[in-house]
């Protein structure tokens, strides 16, 4: 898995692309603590594993793909 940083809060998650549309994101404890969206949802009672990605993180993942830091398999 490849580390990818959110451009807004700086949280670093681990990502893997299986296709252009399928991205696996693994949140570390440090990333969950740094992300204001995760913190707000958890404070509201939602388990951190159930919080959906935010737009800023999605933009960071897309930028990593475009820069070649996060590869999308060619055989999909």
mmCIF file with all atom_site columns, N, CA and C in Angstrom:
data_model
loop_
_atom_site.group_PDB
_atom_site.id
_atom_site.type_symbol
_atom_site.label_atom_id
_atom_site.label_alt_id
_atom_site.label_comp_id
_atom_site.label_asym_id
_atom_site.label_entity_id
_atom_site.label_seq_id
_atom_site.pdbx_PDB_ins_code
_atom_site.Cartn_x
_atom_site.Cartn_y
_atom_site.Cartn_z
_atom_site.occupancy
_atom_site.B_iso_or_equiv
_atom_site.pdbx_formal_charge
_atom_site.auth_seq_id
_atom_site.auth_comp_id
_atom_site.auth_asym_id
_atom_site.auth_atom_id
_atom_site.pdbx_PDB_model_num
ATOM 1   N N  . UNK A 1 1  ? 0.844   -1.174 0.000   1.00 0.00 ? 1  UNK A N  1
ATOM 2   C CA . UNK A 1 1  ? 0.000   0.000  0.000   1.00 0.00 ? 1  UNK A CA 1
ATOM 3   C C  . UNK A 1 1  ? 0.890   1.239  0.000   1.00 0.00 ? 1  UNK A C  1
ATOM 4   N N  . UNK A 1 2  ? 0.395   2.289  -0.615  1.00 0.00 ? 2  UNK A N  1
ATOM 5   C CA . UNK A 1 2  ? 1.156   3.517  -0.796  1.00 0.00 ? 2  UNK A CA 1
ATOM 6   C C  . UNK A 1 2  ? 0.642   4.618  0.128   1.00 0.00 ? 2  UNK A C  1
ATOM 7   N N  . UNK A 1 3  ? 1.537   5.288  0.855   1.00 0.00 ? 3  UNK A N  1
ATOM 8   C CA . UNK A 1 3  ? 1.097   6.414  1.678   1.00 0.00 ? 3  UNK A CA 1
ATOM 9   C C  . UNK A 1 3  ? 0.653   7.588  0.803   1.00 0.00 ? 3  UNK A C  1
ATOM 10  N N  . UNK A 1 4  ? -0.486  8.176  1.143   1.00 0.00 ? 4  UNK A N  1
ATOM 11  C CA . UNK A 1 4  ? -1.012  9.349  0.440   1.00 0.00 ? 4  UNK A CA 1
ATOM 12  C C  . UNK A 1 4  ? -1.489  10.341 1.497   1.00 0.00 ? 4  UNK A C  1
ATOM 13  N N  . UNK A 1 5  ? -1.078  11.601 1.340   1.00 0.00 ? 5  UNK A N  1
ATOM 14  C CA . UNK A 1 5  ? -1.450  12.637 2.307   1.00 0.00 ? 5  UNK A CA 1
ATOM 15  C C  . UNK A 1 5  ? -2.645  13.444 1.818   1.00 0.00 ? 5  UNK A C  1
ATOM 16  N N  . UNK A 1 6  ? -3.504  13.807 2.751   1.00 0.00 ? 6  UNK A N  1
ATOM 17  C CA . UNK A 1 6  ? -4.611  14.707 2.471   1.00 0.00 ? 6  UNK A CA 1
ATOM 18  C C  . UNK A 1 6  ? -4.049  16.121 2.339   1.00 0.00 ? 6  UNK A C  1
ATOM 19  N N  . UNK A 1 7  ? -4.437  16.817 1.309   1.00 0.00 ? 7  UNK A N  1
ATOM 20  C CA . UNK A 1 7  ? -3.953  18.171 1.093   1.00 0.00 ? 7  UNK A CA 1
ATOM 21  C C  . UNK A 1 7  ? -4.533  19.186 2.053   1.00 0.00 ? 7  UNK A C  1
ATOM 22  N N  . UNK A 1 8  ? -5.591  18.821 2.757   1.00 0.00 ? 8  UNK A N  1
ATOM 23  C CA . UNK A 1 8  ? -6.237  19.759 3.672   1.00 0.00 ? 8  UNK A CA 1
ATOM 24  C C  . UNK A 1 8  ? -5.723  19.625 5.107   1.00 0.00 ? 8  UNK A C  1
ATOM 25  N N  . UNK A 1 9  ? -5.745  18.415 5.647   1.00 0.00 ? 9  UNK A N  1
ATOM 26  C CA . UNK A 1 9  ? -5.359  18.245 7.055   1.00 0.00 ? 9  UNK A CA 1
ATOM 27  C C  . UNK A 1 9  ? -4.009  17.565 7.233   1.00 0.00 ? 9  UNK A C  1
ATOM 28  N N  . UNK A 1 10 ? -3.459  17.012 6.155   1.00 0.00 ? 10 UNK A N  1
ATOM 29  C CA . UNK A 1 10 ? -2.158  16.367 6.227   1.00 0.00 ? 10 UNK A CA 1
ATOM 30  C C  . UNK A 1 10 ? -2.189  14.935 6.714   1.00 0.00 ? 10 UNK A C  1
ATOM 31  N N  . UNK A 1 11 ? -3.370  14.390 6.999   1.00 0.00 ? 11 UNK A N  1
ATOM 32  C CA . UNK A 1 11 ? -3.464  12.994 7.419   1.00 0.00 ? 11 UNK A CA 1
ATOM 33  C C  . UNK A 1 11 ? -2.912  12.097 6.318   1.00 0.00 ? 11 UNK A C  1
ATOM 34  N N  . UNK A 1 12 ? -2.115  11.112 6.699   1.00 0.00 ? 12 UNK A N  1
ATOM 35  C CA . UNK A 1 12 ? -1.531  10.186 5.730   1.00 0.00 ? 12 UNK A CA 1
ATOM 36  C C  . UNK A 1 12 ? -2.225  8.837  5.873   1.00 0.00 ? 12 UNK A C  1
ATOM 37  N N  . UNK A 1 13 ? -2.868  8.407  4.789   1.00 0.00 ? 13 UNK A N  1
ATOM 38  C CA . UNK A 1 13 ? -3.535  7.110  4.741   1.00 0.00 ? 13 UNK A CA 1
ATOM 39  C C  . UNK A 1 13 ? -2.760  6.200  3.800   1.00 0.00 ? 13 UNK A C  1
ATOM 40  N N  . UNK A 1 14 ? -3.054  4.919  3.845   1.00 0.00 ? 14 UNK A N  1
ATOM 41  C CA . UNK A 1 14 ? -2.434  3.959  2.945   1.00 0.00 ? 14 UNK A CA 1
ATOM 42  C C  . UNK A 1 14 ? -3.452  3.600  1.869   1.00 0.00 ? 14 UNK A C  1
ATOM 43  N N  . UNK A 1 15 ? -3.022  3.660  0.604   1.00 0.00 ? 15 UNK A N  1
ATOM 44  C CA . UNK A 1 15 ? -3.945  3.436  -0.507  1.00 0.00 ? 15 UNK A CA 1
ATOM 45  C C  . UNK A 1 15 ? -3.421  2.382  -1.466  1.00 0.00 ? 15 UNK A C  1
ATOM 46  N N  . UNK A 1 16 ? -4.385  1.719  -2.127  1.00 0.00 ? 16 UNK A N  1
ATOM 47  C CA . UNK A 1 16 ? -4.067  0.801  -3.206  1.00 0.00 ? 16 UNK A CA 1
ATOM 48  C C  . UNK A 1 16 ? -5.178  0.919  -4.237  1.00 0.00 ? 16 UNK A C  1
ATOM 49  N N  . UNK A 1 17 ? -4.802  0.988  -5.510  1.00 0.00 ? 17 UNK A N  1
ATOM 50  C CA . UNK A 1 17 ? -5.776  1.057  -6.598  1.00 0.00 ? 17 UNK A CA 1
ATOM 51  C C  . UNK A 1 17 ? -5.897  -0.324 -7.226  1.00 0.00 ? 17 UNK A C  1
ATOM 52  N N  . UNK A 1 18 ? -7.128  -0.783 -7.417  1.00 0.00 ? 18 UNK A N  1
ATOM 53  C CA . UNK A 1 18 ? -7.375  -2.050 -8.086  1.00 0.00 ? 18 UNK A CA 1
ATOM 54  C C  . UNK A 1 18 ? -7.922  -1.828 -9.490  1.00 0.00 ? 18 UNK A C  1
ATOM 55  N N  . UNK A 1 19 ? -8.458  -0.633 -9.720  1.00 0.00 ? 19 UNK A N  1
ATOM 56  C CA . UNK A 1 19 ? -8.971  -0.218 -11.023 1.00 0.00 ? 19 UNK A CA 1
ATOM 57  C C  . UNK A 1 19 ? -9.143  1.297  -10.938 1.00 0.00 ? 19 UNK A C  1
ATOM 58  N N  . UNK A 1 20 ? -9.460  1.963  -12.055 1.00 0.00 ? 20 UNK A N  1
ATOM 59  C CA . UNK A 1 20 ? -9.678  3.408  -11.969 1.00 0.00 ? 20 UNK A CA 1
ATOM 60  C C  . UNK A 1 20 ? -10.774 3.790  -10.967 1.00 0.00 ? 20 UNK A C  1
ATOM 61  N N  . UNK A 1 21 ? -11.761 2.916  -10.788 1.00 0.00 ? 21 UNK A N  1
ATOM 62  C CA . UNK A 1 21 ? -12.877 3.243  -9.901  1.00 0.00 ? 21 UNK A CA 1
ATOM 63  C C  . UNK A 1 21 ? -12.744 2.643  -8.502  1.00 0.00 ? 21 UNK A C  1
ATOM 64  N N  . UNK A 1 22 ? -11.857 1.682  -8.310  1.00 0.00 ? 22 UNK A N  1
ATOM 65  C CA . UNK A 1 22 ? -11.773 0.969  -7.026  1.00 0.00 ? 22 UNK A CA 1
ATOM 66  C C  . UNK A 1 22 ? -10.482 1.321  -6.305  1.00 0.00 ? 22 UNK A C  1
ATOM 67  N N  . UNK A 1 23 ? -10.628 1.993  -5.182  1.00 0.00 ? 23 UNK A N  1
ATOM 68  C CA . UNK A 1 23 ? -9.494  2.394  -4.349  1.00 0.00 ? 23 UNK A CA 1
ATOM 69  C C  . UNK A 1 23 ? -9.716  1.862  -2.947  1.00 0.00 ? 23 UNK A C  1
ATOM 70  N N  . UNK A 1 24 ? -8.711  1.189  -2.404  1.00 0.00 ? 24 UNK A N  1
ATOM 71  C CA . UNK A 1 24 ? -8.762  0.774  -1.011  1.00 0.00 ? 24 UNK A CA 1
ATOM 72  C C  . UNK A 1 24 ? -7.997  1.797  -0.195  1.00 0.00 ? 24 UNK A C  1
ATOM 73  N N  . UNK A 1 25 ? -8.620  2.288  0.870   1.00 0.00 ? 25 UNK A N  1
ATOM 74  C CA . UNK A 1 25 ? -7.987  3.263  1.756   1.00 0.00 ? 25 UNK A CA 1
ATOM 75  C C  . UNK A 1 25 ? -7.936  2.664  3.149   1.00 0.00 ? 25 UNK A C  1
ATOM 76  N N  . UNK A 1 26 ? -6.735  2.621  3.718   1.00 0.00 ? 26 UNK A N  1
ATOM 77  C CA . UNK A 1 26 ? -6.559  2.126  5.076   1.00 0.00 ? 26 UNK A CA 1
ATOM 78  C C  . UNK A 1 26 ? -6.144  3.290  5.959   1.00 0.00 ? 26 UNK A C  1
ATOM 79  N N  . UNK A 1 27 ? -6.967  3.582  6.944   1.00 0.00 ? 27 UNK A N  1
ATOM 80  C CA . UNK A 1 27 ? -6.692  4.664  7.878   1.00 0.00 ? 27 UNK A CA 1
ATOM 81  C C  . UNK A 1 27 ? -5.817  4.152  9.002   1.00 0.00 ? 27 UNK A C  1
ATOM 82  N N  . UNK A 1 28 ? -4.737  4.839  9.276   1.00 0.00 ? 28 UNK A N  1
ATOM 83  C CA . UNK A 1 28 ? -3.919  4.533  10.445  1.00 0.00 ? 28 UNK A CA 1
ATOM 84  C C  . UNK A 1 28 ? -4.513  5.280  11.638  1.00 0.00 ? 28 UNK A C  1
ATOM 85  N N  . UNK A 1 29 ? -4.113  4.905  12.842  1.00 0.00 ? 29 UNK A N  1
ATOM 86  C CA . UNK A 1 29 ? -4.589  5.617  14.026  1.00 0.00 ? 29 UNK A CA 1
ATOM 87  C C  . UNK A 1 29 ? -4.171  7.083  13.978  1.00 0.00 ? 29 UNK A C  1
ATOM 88  N N  . UNK A 1 30 ? -2.957  7.340  13.479  1.00 0.00 ? 30 UNK A N  1
ATOM 89  C CA . UNK A 1 30 ? -2.453  8.714  13.394  1.00 0.00 ? 30 UNK A CA 1
ATOM 90  C C  . UNK A 1 30 ? -3.295  9.537  12.420  1.00 0.00 ? 30 UNK A C  1
ATOM 91  N N  . UNK A 1 31 ? -3.651  8.946  11.292  1.00 0.00 ? 31 UNK A N  1
ATOM 92  C CA . UNK A 1 31 ? -4.460  9.656  10.299  1.00 0.00 ? 31 UNK A CA 1
ATOM 93  C C  . UNK A 1 31 ? -5.850  9.951  10.844  1.00 0.00 ? 31 UNK A C  1
ATOM 94  N N  . UNK A 1 32 ? -6.433  8.973  11.519  1.00 0.00 ? 32 UNK A N  1
ATOM 95  C CA . UNK A 1 32 ? -7.768  9.172  12.084  1.00 0.00 ? 32 UNK A CA 1
ATOM 96  C C  . UNK A 1 32 ? -7.757  10.282 13.136  1.00 0.00 ? 32 UNK A C  1
ATOM 97  N N  . UNK A 1 33 ? -6.665  10.379 13.886  1.00 0.00 ? 33 UNK A N  1
ATOM 98  C CA . UNK A 1 33 ? -6.564  11.428 14.903  1.00 0.00 ? 33 UNK A CA 1
ATOM 99  C C  . UNK A 1 33 ? -6.337  12.798 14.277  1.00 0.00 ? 33 UNK A C  1
ATOM 100 N N  . UNK A 1 34 ? -5.669  12.851 13.126  1.00 0.00 ? 34 UNK A N  1
ATOM 101 C CA . UNK A 1 34 ? -5.344  14.126 12.480  1.00 0.00 ? 34 UNK A CA 1
ATOM 102 C C  . UNK A 1 34 ? -6.488  14.684 11.642  1.00 0.00 ? 34 UNK A C  1
ATOM 103 N N  . UNK A 1 35 ? -7.389  13.835 11.186  1.00 0.00 ? 35 UNK A N  1
ATOM 104 C CA . UNK A 1 35 ? -8.447  14.252 10.266  1.00 0.00 ? 35 UNK A CA 1
ATOM 105 C C  . UNK A 1 35 ? -9.634  14.854 11.019  1.00 0.00 ? 35 UNK A C  1
ATOM 106 N N  . UNK A 1 36 ? -9.964  16.125 10.758  1.00 0.00 ? 36 UNK A N  1
ATOM 107 C CA . UNK A 1 36 ? -11.099 16.734 11.444  1.00 0.00 ? 36 UNK A CA 1
ATOM 108 C C  . UNK A 1 36 ? -12.439 16.088 11.080  1.00 0.00 ? 36 UNK A C  1
ATOM 109 N N  . UNK A 1 37 ? -12.553 15.543 9.878   1.00 0.00 ? 37 UNK A N  1
ATOM 110 C CA . UNK A 1 37 ? -13.807 14.889 9.483   1.00 0.00 ? 37 UNK A CA 1
ATOM 111 C C  . UNK A 1 37 ? -14.000 13.611 10.282  1.00 0.00 ? 37 UNK A C  1
ATOM 112 N N  . UNK A 1 38 ? -12.956 12.799 10.393  1.00 0.00 ? 38 UNK A N  1
ATOM 113 C CA . UNK A 1 38 ? -13.050 11.574 11.187  1.00 0.00 ? 38 UNK A CA 1
ATOM 114 C C  . UNK A 1 38 ? -13.372 11.930 12.632  1.00 0.00 ? 38 UNK A C  1
ATOM 115 N N  . UNK A 1 39 ? -12.647 12.904 13.183  1.00 0.00 ? 39 UNK A N  1
ATOM 116 C CA . UNK A 1 39 ? -12.851 13.300 14.582  1.00 0.00 ? 39 UNK A CA 1
ATOM 117 C C  . UNK A 1 39 ? -14.290 13.739 14.830  1.00 0.00 ? 39 UNK A C  1
ATOM 118 N N  . UNK A 1 40 ? -14.854 14.518 13.916  1.00 0.00 ? 40 UNK A N  1
ATOM 119 C CA . UNK A 1 40 ? -16.226 15.001 14.083  1.00 0.00 ? 40 UNK A CA 1
ATOM 120 C C  . UNK A 1 40 ? -17.233 13.853 14.031  1.00 0.00 ? 40 UNK A C  1
ATOM 121 N N  . UNK A 1 41 ? -17.042 12.930 13.104  1.00 0.00 ? 41 UNK A N  1
ATOM 122 C CA . UNK A 1 41 ? -17.965 11.798 12.970  1.00 0.00 ? 41 UNK A CA 1
ATOM 123 C C  . UNK A 1 41 ? -17.874 10.874 14.185  1.00 0.00 ? 41 UNK A C  1
ATOM 124 N N  . UNK A 1 42 ? -16.642 10.623 14.652  1.00 0.00 ? 42 UNK A N  1
ATOM 125 C CA . UNK A 1 42 ? -16.455 9.773  15.829  1.00 0.00 ? 42 UNK A CA 1
ATOM 126 C C  . UNK A 1 42 ? -17.076 10.440 17.057  1.00 0.00 ? 42 UNK A C  1
ATOM 127 N N  . UNK A 1 43 ? -16.895 11.757 17.188  1.00 0.00 ? 43 UNK A N  1
ATOM 128 C CA . UNK A 1 43 ? -17.496 12.482 18.311  1.00 0.00 ? 43 UNK A CA 1
ATOM 129 C C  . UNK A 1 43 ? -19.021 12.389 18.278  1.00 0.00 ? 43 UNK A C  1
ATOM 130 N N  . UNK A 1 44 ? -19.578 12.245 17.064  1.00 0.00 ? 44 UNK A N  1
ATOM 131 C CA . UNK A 1 44 ? -21.029 12.123 16.916  1.00 0.00 ? 44 UNK A CA 1
ATOM 132 C C  . UNK A 1 44 ? -21.505 10.684 17.122  1.00 0.00 ? 44 UNK A C  1
ATOM 133 N N  . UNK A 1 45 ? -20.562 9.754  17.383  1.00 0.00 ? 45 UNK A N  1
ATOM 134 C CA . UNK A 1 45 ? -20.947 8.382  17.690  1.00 0.00 ? 45 UNK A CA 1
ATOM 135 C C  . UNK A 1 45 ? -20.718 7.355  16.595  1.00 0.00 ? 45 UNK A C  1
ATOM 136 N N  . UNK A 1 46 ? -20.222 7.761  15.434  1.00 0.00 ? 46 UNK A N  1
ATOM 137 C CA . UNK A 1 46 ? -19.986 6.821  14.338  1.00 0.00 ? 46 UNK A CA 1
ATOM 138 C C  . UNK A 1 46 ? -18.623 6.173  14.507  1.00 0.00 ? 46 UNK A C  1
ATOM 139 N N  . UNK A 1 47 ? -18.512 4.845  14.374  1.00 0.00 ? 47 UNK A N  1
ATOM 140 C CA . UNK A 1 47 ? -17.194 4.208  14.438  1.00 0.00 ? 47 UNK A CA 1
ATOM 141 C C  . UNK A 1 47 ? -16.300 4.730  13.310  1.00 0.00 ? 47 UNK A C  1
ATOM 142 N N  . UNK A 1 48 ? -15.020 4.932  13.593  1.00 0.00 ? 48 UNK A N  1
ATOM 143 C CA . UNK A 1 48 ? -14.115 5.524  12.600  1.00 0.00 ? 48 UNK A CA 1
ATOM 144 C C  . UNK A 1 48 ? -14.070 4.725  11.304  1.00 0.00 ? 48 UNK A C  1
ATOM 145 N N  . UNK A 1 49 ? -14.215 3.419  11.373  1.00 0.00 ? 49 UNK A N  1
ATOM 146 C CA . UNK A 1 49 ? -14.192 2.588  10.174  1.00 0.00 ? 49 UNK A CA 1
ATOM 147 C C  . UNK A 1 49 ? -15.392 2.790  9.266   1.00 0.00 ? 49 UNK A C  1
ATOM 148 N N  . UNK A 1 50 ? -16.417 3.482  9.738   1.00 0.00 ? 50 UNK A N  1
ATOM 149 C CA . UNK A 1 50 ? -17.631 3.706  8.939   1.00 0.00 ? 50 UNK A CA 1
ATOM 150 C C  . UNK A 1 50 ? -17.677 5.093  8.317   1.00 0.00 ? 50 UNK A C  1
ATOM 151 N N  . UNK A 1 51 ? -16.664 5.920  8.569   1.00 0.00 ? 51 UNK A N  1
ATOM 152 C CA . UNK A 1 51 ? -16.650 7.276  8.017   1.00 0.00 ? 51 UNK A CA 1
ATOM 153 C C  . UNK A 1 51 ? -16.184 7.210  6.567   1.00 0.00 ? 51 UNK A C  1
ATOM 154 N N  . UNK A 1 52 ? -16.950 7.796  5.680   1.00 0.00 ? 52 UNK A N  1
ATOM 155 C CA . UNK A 1 52 ? -16.598 7.814  4.256   1.00 0.00 ? 52 UNK A CA 1
ATOM 156 C C  . UNK A 1 52 ? -15.504 8.844  4.022   1.00 0.00 ? 52 UNK A C  1
ATOM 157 N N  . UNK A 1 53 ? -14.816 8.721  2.928   1.00 0.00 ? 53 UNK A N  1
ATOM 158 C CA . UNK A 1 53 ? -13.730 9.629  2.575   1.00 0.00 ? 53 UNK A CA 1
ATOM 159 C C  . UNK A 1 53 ? -14.241 11.044 2.347   1.00 0.00 ? 53 UNK A C  1
ATOM 160 N N  . UNK A 1 54 ? -13.358 12.026 2.503   1.00 0.00 ? 54 UNK A N  1
ATOM 161 C CA . UNK A 1 54 ? -13.734 13.417 2.244   1.00 0.00 ? 54 UNK A CA 1
ATOM 162 C C  . UNK A 1 54 ? -13.195 13.851 0.877   1.00 0.00 ? 54 UNK A C  1
ATOM 163 N N  . UNK A 1 55 ? -13.706 14.948 0.390   1.00 0.00 ? 55 UNK A N  1
ATOM 164 C CA . UNK A 1 55 ? -13.296 15.461 -0.913  1.00 0.00 ? 55 UNK A CA 1
ATOM 165 C C  . UNK A 1 55 ? -11.824 15.817 -0.978  1.00 0.00 ? 55 UNK A C  1
ATOM 166 N N  . UNK A 1 56 ? -11.279 16.370 0.107   1.00 0.00 ? 56 UNK A N  1
ATOM 167 C CA . UNK A 1 56 ? -9.861  16.754 0.112   1.00 0.00 ? 56 UNK A CA 1
ATOM 168 C C  . UNK A 1 56 ? -8.967  15.528 0.017   1.00 0.00 ? 56 UNK A C  1
ATOM 169 N N  . UNK A 1 57 ? -9.320  14.459 0.727   1.00 0.00 ? 57 UNK A N  1
ATOM 170 C CA . UNK A 1 57 ? -8.526  13.235 0.632   1.00 0.00 ? 57 UNK A CA 1
ATOM 171 C C  . UNK A 1 57 ? -8.658  12.631 -0.756  1.00 0.00 ? 57 UNK A C  1
ATOM 172 N N  . UNK A 1 58 ? -9.867  12.617 -1.288  1.00 0.00 ? 58 UNK A N  1
ATOM 173 C CA . UNK A 1 58 ? -10.079 12.074 -2.648  1.00 0.00 ? 58 UNK A CA 1
ATOM 174 C C  . UNK A 1 58 ? -9.229  12.845 -3.660  1.00 0.00 ? 58 UNK A C  1
ATOM 175 N N  . UNK A 1 59 ? -9.150  14.161 -3.513  1.00 0.00 ? 59 UNK A N  1
ATOM 176 C CA . UNK A 1 59 ? -8.320  14.969 -4.414  1.00 0.00 ? 59 UNK A CA 1
ATOM 177 C C  . UNK A 1 59 ? -6.843  14.600 -4.260  1.00 0.00 ? 59 UNK A C  1
ATOM 178 N N  . UNK A 1 60 ? -6.405  14.335 -3.029  1.00 0.00 ? 60 UNK A N  1
ATOM 179 C CA . UNK A 1 60 ? -5.025  13.929 -2.801  1.00 0.00 ? 60 UNK A CA 1
ATOM 180 C C  . UNK A 1 60 ? -4.713  12.590 -3.449  1.00 0.00 ? 60 UNK A C  1
ATOM 181 N N  . UNK A 1 61 ? -5.671  11.666 -3.393  1.00 0.00 ? 61 UNK A N  1
ATOM 182 C CA . UNK A 1 61 ? -5.496  10.356 -4.027  1.00 0.00 ? 61 UNK A CA 1
ATOM 183 C C  . UNK A 1 61 ? -5.435  10.508 -5.541  1.00 0.00 ? 61 UNK A C  1
ATOM 184 N N  . UNK A 1 62 ? -6.324  11.316 -6.105  1.00 0.00 ? 62 UNK A N  1
ATOM 185 C CA . UNK A 1 62 ? -6.316  11.542 -7.554  1.00 0.00 ? 62 UNK A CA 1
ATOM 186 C C  . UNK A 1 62 ? -5.018  12.208 -8.000  1.00 0.00 ? 62 UNK A C  1
ATOM 187 N N  . UNK A 1 63 ? -4.508  13.140 -7.200  1.00 0.00 ? 63 UNK A N  1
ATOM 188 C CA . UNK A 1 63 ? -3.239  13.799 -7.525  1.00 0.00 ? 63 UNK A CA 1
ATOM 189 C C  . UNK A 1 63 ? -2.088  12.797 -7.482  1.00 0.00 ? 63 UNK A C  1
ATOM 190 N N  . UNK A 1 64 ? -2.112  11.875 -6.527  1.00 0.00 ? 64 UNK A N  1
ATOM 191 C CA . UNK A 1 64 ? -1.071  10.851 -6.436  1.00 0.00 ? 64 UNK A CA 1
ATOM 192 C C  . UNK A 1 64 ? -1.099  9.940  -7.653  1.00 0.00 ? 64 UNK A C  1
ATOM 193 N N  . UNK A 1 65 ? -2.302  9.618  -8.148  1.00 0.00 ? 65 UNK A N  1
ATOM 194 C CA . UNK A 1 65 ? -2.419  8.799  -9.355  1.00 0.00 ? 65 UNK A CA 1
ATOM 195 C C  . UNK A 1 65 ? -1.851  9.562  -10.555 1.00 0.00 ? 65 UNK A C  1
ATOM 196 N N  . UNK A 1 66 ? -2.258  10.817 -10.721 1.00 0.00 ? 66 UNK A N  1
ATOM 197 C CA . UNK A 1 66 ? -1.784  11.615 -11.856 1.00 0.00 ? 66 UNK A CA 1
ATOM 198 C C  . UNK A 1 66 ? -0.274  11.822 -11.837 1.00 0.00 ? 66 UNK A C  1
ATOM 199 N N  . UNK A 1 67 ? 0.309   11.919 -10.646 1.00 0.00 ? 67 UNK A N  1
ATOM 200 C CA . UNK A 1 67 ? 1.755   12.127 -10.515 1.00 0.00 ? 67 UNK A CA 1
ATOM 201 C C  . UNK A 1 67 ? 2.535   10.816 -10.619 1.00 0.00 ? 67 UNK A C  1
ATOM 202 N N  . UNK A 1 68 ? 1.827   9.684  -10.666 1.00 0.00 ? 68 UNK A N  1
ATOM 203 C CA . UNK A 1 68 ? 2.494   8.400  -10.773 1.00 0.00 ? 68 UNK A CA 1
ATOM 204 C C  . UNK A 1 68 ? 2.956   7.827  -9.437  1.00 0.00 ? 68 UNK A C  1
ATOM 205 N N  . UNK A 1 69 ? 2.556   8.443  -8.325  1.00 0.00 ? 69 UNK A N  1
ATOM 206 C CA . UNK A 1 69 ? 2.943   7.927  -7.012  1.00 0.00 ? 69 UNK A CA 1
ATOM 207 C C  . UNK A 1 69 ? 2.042   6.786  -6.563  1.00 0.00 ? 69 UNK A C  1
ATOM 208 N N  . UNK A 1 70 ? 0.850   6.716  -7.122  1.00 0.00 ? 70 UNK A N  1
ATOM 209 C CA . UNK A 1 70 ? -0.109  5.660  -6.824  1.00 0.00 ? 70 UNK A CA 1
ATOM 210 C C  . UNK A 1 70 ? -0.528  5.062  -8.158  1.00 0.00 ? 70 UNK A C  1
ATOM 211 N N  . UNK A 1 71 ? -0.164  3.814  -8.379  1.00 0.00 ? 71 UNK A N  1
ATOM 212 C CA . UNK A 1 71 ? -0.383  3.197  -9.691  1.00 0.00 ? 71 UNK A CA 1
ATOM 213 C C  . UNK A 1 71 ? -1.734  2.489  -9.779  1.00 0.00 ? 71 UNK A C  1
ATOM 214 N N  . UNK A 1 72 ? -2.332  2.602  -10.961 1.00 0.00 ? 72 UNK A N  1
ATOM 215 C CA . UNK A 1 72 ? -3.551  1.881  -11.285 1.00 0.00 ? 72 UNK A CA 1
ATOM 216 C C  . UNK A 1 72 ? -3.120  0.715  -12.174 1.00 0.00 ? 72 UNK A C  1
ATOM 217 N N  . UNK A 1 73 ? -3.489  -0.523 -11.851 1.00 0.00 ? 73 UNK A N  1
ATOM 218 C CA . UNK A 1 73 ? -3.071  -1.668 -12.672 1.00 0.00 ? 73 UNK A CA 1
ATOM 219 C C  . UNK A 1 73 ? -3.479  -1.484 -14.132 1.00 0.00 ? 73 UNK A C  1
ATOM 220 N N  . UNK A 1 74 ? -2.584  -1.816 -15.035 1.00 0.00 ? 74 UNK A N  1
ATOM 221 C CA . UNK A 1 74 ? -2.827  -1.644 -16.469 1.00 0.00 ? 74 UNK A CA 1
ATOM 222 C C  . UNK A 1 74 ? -3.725  -2.744 -17.040 1.00 0.00 ? 74 UNK A C  1
ATOM 223 N N  . UNK A 1 75 ? -3.845  -3.862 -16.348 1.00 0.00 ? 75 UNK A N  1
ATOM 224 C CA . UNK A 1 75 ? -4.582  -4.989 -16.890 1.00 0.00 ? 75 UNK A CA 1
ATOM 225 C C  . UNK A 1 75 ? -6.037  -5.060 -16.430 1.00 0.00 ? 75 UNK A C  1
ATOM 226 N N  . UNK A 1 76 ? -6.648  -3.903 -16.186 1.00 0.00 ? 76 UNK A N  1
ATOM 227 C CA . UNK A 1 76 ? -8.051  -3.904 -15.775 1.00 0.00 ? 76 UNK A CA 1
ATOM 228 C C  . UNK A 1 76 ? -8.943  -3.495 -16.911 1.00 0.00 ? 76 UNK A C  1
#
